[in-house]
Amino acid sequence: MDRSIIYIATTIQQANKIRNTLRKMNLDFPVYEAYGYNAVAIAKKMIEKHSTRVIVSRGGTITLLRKHINIPIIDIRHSFIDIWLSMEKAKKMSDRIAIVGYLQMCKVATRYKQIMNHEVEIVTVASDDEFYDVISALKARGIKLIIGGIQACTAAKEQGLLFVSGDADENAIEQATNEAINMLRIENERIERYQTLQAIINYTIEGIIHVDSKGSILHINNNARHILKYSKEMSLRELIPDQRINDTLVNGTVHVNQLIELNGIPIILNCIPIMVKDTLMGAVITVQKEDDVLSLDQKIRR
């Protein structure tokens, strides 16, 4: 089974729909049933153990995953068909219906109401904590049935209301899957480029340091670590206490072939600003022992 993409469904019905859609697409990705922090725990485990690179999910779980996970998260978006199917089912059970959910679902529900002109209340929530109180207020106003995701349906069930789960239709799952596959391709290309660049940087004869505009070290190659006797606790100022680096980071000044002394060793220093659309984003700093440069020069001359 390919675990580079995983699906986290918030209901059993949604999980079964995803599995059926994947079978029709001849794809074999794992589908897990979870929501909230359980979904986050599954995502972290799959990233750590199986190098998962893209996650597909839905609803409020998407928001939570994006807060805690730093890989691409693809949303199985709510569609007009989702709402229409849920409403057709709900109307057979009650005429006092409310749709409760996060912003994306409620936007689609509002569009449905405008087009179909059906009587339905629509309430948008911003967090899981709001569902119980919102549905309690709707119940007090005579609402008998709730349409929504797992959080809405759980709160409705606790308060003795009817509920219809707003599951995704097959087209929305297929669209999210195609988006996830495309994102996986982009991620693989990005990782390949990054690893290639890492190999180039680590095997060049110069020590190279990449810093942001505040002077925080973002990357330091093996030669720089060796030349400067670098440890993770060291700041850039401790590593190279030279005013020219600050000049580059503040003023964008280029300093090339500057001879300085660090720990009693003559070092050739270069400081090159990184400019993006006239904005100073950081700098690339290179260091090389003067003896190594002279030795290389003598070899070339010989």
Tab-separated table of N, CA and C in Angstrom, residues 10-14 17 58 82 85-86 89 105 145-150 153 163-168:
chain	number	residue	atom	x	y	z
A	10	THR	N	-13.807	11.660	8.801
A	10	THR	CA	-14.370	11.951	10.124
A	10	THR	C	-15.540	11.036	10.477
A	11	THR	N	-16.074	10.271	9.504
A	11	THR	CA	-17.166	9.328	9.775
A	11	THR	C	-16.910	8.022	9.023
A	12	ILE	N	-17.565	6.965	9.478
A	12	ILE	CA	-17.455	5.672	8.805
A	12	ILE	C	-18.007	5.767	7.393
A	13	GLN	N	-19.145	6.473	7.236
A	13	GLN	CA	-19.758	6.614	5.913
A	13	GLN	C	-18.802	7.317	4.949
A	14	GLN	N	-18.155	8.358	5.444
A	14	GLN	CA	-17.216	9.104	4.613
A	14	GLN	C	-16.015	8.228	4.239
A	17	LYS	N	-17.019	5.817	1.492
A	17	LYS	CA	-17.122	6.504	0.201
A	17	LYS	C	-15.741	6.737	-0.407
A	58	ARG	N	-11.265	16.623	5.696
A	58	ARG	CA	-12.481	17.409	5.446
A	58	ARG	C	-12.925	18.133	6.708
A	82	ASP	N	-23.477	17.886	-2.348
A	82	ASP	CA	-23.470	17.442	-0.948
A	82	ASP	C	-24.704	17.951	-0.212
A	85	LEU	N	-28.121	16.544	-1.563
A	85	LEU	CA	-28.393	15.172	-1.130
A	85	LEU	C	-28.784	15.121	0.351
A	86	SER	N	-28.062	15.891	1.182
A	86	SER	CA	-28.375	15.920	2.614
A	86	SER	C	-29.758	16.502	2.867
A	89	LYS	N	-32.598	14.086	1.938
A	89	LYS	CA	-32.762	13.076	2.989
A	89	LYS	C	-33.426	13.685	4.223
A	105	MET	N	-18.484	24.983	4.338
A	105	MET	CA	-19.757	24.261	4.215
A	105	MET	C	-20.929	25.236	4.190
A	145	LEU	N	-33.988	18.942	13.310
A	145	LEU	CA	-32.979	18.131	12.614
A	145	LEU	C	-31.768	18.980	12.255
A	146	ILE	N	-30.591	18.417	12.447
A	146	ILE	CA	-29.325	19.100	12.165
A	146	ILE	C	-28.595	18.388	11.029
A	147	ILE	N	-28.104	19.167	10.061
A	147	ILE	CA	-27.212	18.661	9.023
A	147	ILE	C	-25.818	19.208	9.307
A	148	GLY	N	-24.814	18.334	9.280
A	148	GLY	CA	-23.453	18.816	9.520
A	148	GLY	C	-22.458	17.675	9.567
A	149	GLY	N	-21.254	18.006	9.996
A	149	GLY	CA	-20.199	17.014	10.129
A	149	GLY	C	-20.302	16.259	11.436
A	150	ILE	N	-19.227	15.562	11.780
A	150	ILE	CA	-19.238	14.702	12.959
A	150	ILE	C	-19.508	15.489	14.241
A	153	CYS	N	-23.273	16.480	14.318
A	153	CYS	CA	-24.125	15.309	14.522
A	153	CYS	C	-24.005	14.758	15.940
A	163	PHE	N	-30.468	13.958	13.003
A	163	PHE	CA	-29.312	14.518	12.297
A	163	PHE	C	-29.069	13.766	10.995
A	164	VAL	N	-28.472	14.480	10.045
A	164	VAL	CA	-28.053	13.907	8.771
A	164	VAL	C	-26.608	14.322	8.558
A	165	SER	N	-25.730	13.349	8.346
A	165	SER	CA	-24.321	13.649	8.149
A	165	SER	C	-24.092	14.213	6.753
A	166	GLY	N	-23.390	15.332	6.680
A	166	GLY	CA	-23.121	15.979	5.393
A	166	GLY	C	-21.882	15.412	4.729
A	167	ASP	N	-21.967	14.179	4.244
A	167	ASP	CA	-20.805	13.525	3.655
A	167	ASP	C	-20.526	14.019	2.243
A	168	ALA	N	-19.285	13.827	1.813
A	168	ALA	CA	-18.857	14.285	0.483
A	168	ALA	C	-19.378	13.345	-0.596
